[in-house]
Amino acid sequence: QVHVVESGGGSVQAGGSLRLSCTASGDASTSYCMGWFRQTPGKERQGVAIIARDSGTAYASSVKGRFTISQDNAKNTLYLQMNSLKPEDTAMYYCAAGPIYSGRCYLDSGFFHYWGQGTQVTVSS
């Protein structure tokens, strides 16, 4: 069982930056994938970025080059640095944890079992 809590959302103008944080507790061992997902009303939850200690990172094409996922294993904390934000980045952002499958993490919400409550990011034009 893993418990995750996000923080760091807010409102920013287009072109600005925000950093989201996610603190994991419980069985937050190194055998988990960690990821950020986002969702807007009426749409499916979308993968943004994922990371695992030994299998690198992966990003959605829409955020590649602008967002950076990282983790501080000593603090059990996951980060999402978001730069050059666009109005279309406006969404509820969720932190998630899930097991590693066949040595890989997948940018797919179906592979993640533990979810935070979400933090709102609003980007104005």
Coordinates of C-alpha atoms in Angstrom, one line a residue:
Q1 CA 0.0 0.0 0.0
V2 CA 1.3 3.4 -1.0
H3 CA -0.2 6.8 0.0
V4 CA 0.6 9.8 -2.2
V5 CA -0.1 13.5 -1.6
E6 CA 0.4 16.2 -4.2
S7 CA 1.2 19.9 -3.7
G8 CA 2.3 22.9 -5.7
G9 CA -0.5 23.6 -8.1
G10 CA -1.8 27.1 -8.7
S11 CA -2.5 29.7 -11.3
V12 CA 0.2 31.1 -13.7
Q13 CA 0.3 33.0 -16.9
A14 CA 1.3 31.4 -20.2
G15 CA 5.0 31.0 -20.4
G16 CA 5.4 30.7 -16.7
S17 CA 6.6 27.8 -14.6
L18 CA 5.3 25.7 -11.7
R19 CA 6.8 22.8 -9.8
L20 CA 4.5 20.0 -8.4
S21 CA 5.6 17.8 -5.6
C22 CA 4.3 14.4 -4.5
T23 CA 5.2 12.8 -1.2
A24 CA 4.9 9.0 -1.0
S25 CA 4.5 7.0 2.2
G26 CA 3.8 3.4 3.1
D27 CA 5.4 0.8 1.0
A28 CA 7.1 3.3 -1.2
S29 CA 9.9 0.9 -2.2
T30 CA 12.2 1.2 -5.2
S31 CA 10.0 -1.4 -7.0
Y32 CA 7.4 1.2 -7.9
C33 CA 6.8 3.3 -10.9
M34 CA 5.8 6.9 -10.1
G35 CA 4.0 9.2 -12.5
W36 CA 2.1 12.3 -13.2
F37 CA -1.2 12.3 -14.9
R38 CA -3.7 15.1 -15.7
Q39 CA -7.4 15.3 -16.4
T40 CA -9.8 18.0 -17.6
P41 CA -13.6 17.8 -17.2
G42 CA -15.2 15.3 -19.6
K43 CA -11.9 13.9 -20.8
E44 CA -10.0 10.8 -19.9
R45 CA -7.0 10.9 -17.6
Q46 CA -3.8 11.5 -19.6
G47 CA -0.3 10.4 -18.9
V48 CA 2.1 13.3 -18.5
A49 CA 5.4 11.7 -17.3
I50 CA 6.6 8.6 -15.5
I51 CA 9.8 7.6 -13.8
A52 CA 11.4 4.5 -12.1
R53 CA 14.7 4.3 -10.4
D54 CA 16.3 1.8 -12.8
S55 CA 14.2 2.4 -16.0
G56 CA 14.4 6.0 -16.8
T57 CA 11.7 8.5 -17.7
A58 CA 9.0 8.9 -20.3
Y59 CA 6.9 11.9 -21.3
A60 CA 3.8 12.6 -23.3
S61 CA 4.7 14.2 -26.6
S62 CA 2.8 17.3 -25.7
V63 CA 5.0 18.1 -22.7
K64 CA 8.4 16.8 -23.9
G65 CA 11.1 19.4 -23.7
R66 CA 8.9 21.6 -21.3
F67 CA 8.3 19.3 -18.3
T68 CA 10.8 17.4 -16.3
I69 CA 10.0 14.6 -13.9
S70 CA 12.5 13.8 -11.1
Q71 CA 12.5 12.1 -7.7
D72 CA 14.4 12.4 -4.4
N73 CA 14.5 8.8 -3.1
A74 CA 15.8 9.8 0.2
K75 CA 12.8 12.0 0.8
N76 CA 10.3 9.7 -1.1
T77 CA 9.3 12.8 -3.1
L78 CA 8.4 13.0 -6.7
Y79 CA 8.6 16.3 -8.7
L80 CA 7.3 17.7 -11.9
Q81 CA 9.0 20.9 -13.1
M82 CA 6.7 22.5 -15.7
N83 CA 8.2 25.3 -17.8
S84 CA 6.8 27.3 -20.8
L85 CA 3.3 26.5 -19.6
K86 CA 0.5 26.8 -22.1
P87 CA -3.3 27.3 -21.5
E88 CA -3.8 23.7 -22.8
D89 CA -1.8 22.5 -19.8
T90 CA -4.7 23.6 -17.5
A91 CA -5.9 20.5 -15.7
M92 CA -6.1 18.6 -12.4
Y93 CA -2.7 17.0 -12.0
Y94 CA -2.5 13.6 -10.2
C95 CA 0.5 11.8 -8.7
A96 CA 0.3 8.0 -8.9
A97 CA 2.3 4.9 -8.0
G98 CA 2.2 1.5 -9.4
P99 CA 4.2 -1.7 -9.7
I100 CA 6.8 -2.3 -12.4
Y101 CA 5.7 -4.7 -15.1
S102 CA 8.3 -6.8 -16.9
G103 CA 11.0 -4.3 -15.9
R104 CA 9.2 -1.3 -17.3
C105 CA 6.9 1.5 -16.4
Y106 CA 4.1 2.5 -18.8
L107 CA 2.6 5.9 -19.4
D108 CA -0.9 4.5 -18.9
S109 CA -3.2 5.1 -15.9
G110 CA -4.3 1.5 -16.0
F111 CA -0.9 0.4 -14.7
F112 CA -1.1 2.6 -11.6
H113 CA -2.9 1.6 -8.5
Y114 CA -2.4 4.4 -6.0
W115 CA -3.5 7.9 -6.6
G116 CA -3.4 11.3 -4.9
Q117 CA -6.3 13.7 -4.5
G118 CA -5.0 15.9 -7.3
T119 CA -3.8 19.5 -7.5
Q120 CA -5.2 22.1 -9.9
V121 CA -3.0 23.8 -12.4
T122 CA -4.5 26.8 -14.3
V123 CA -2.6 28.6 -17.1
S124 CA -4.1 31.8 -18.4
S125 CA -3.3 33.3 -21.8

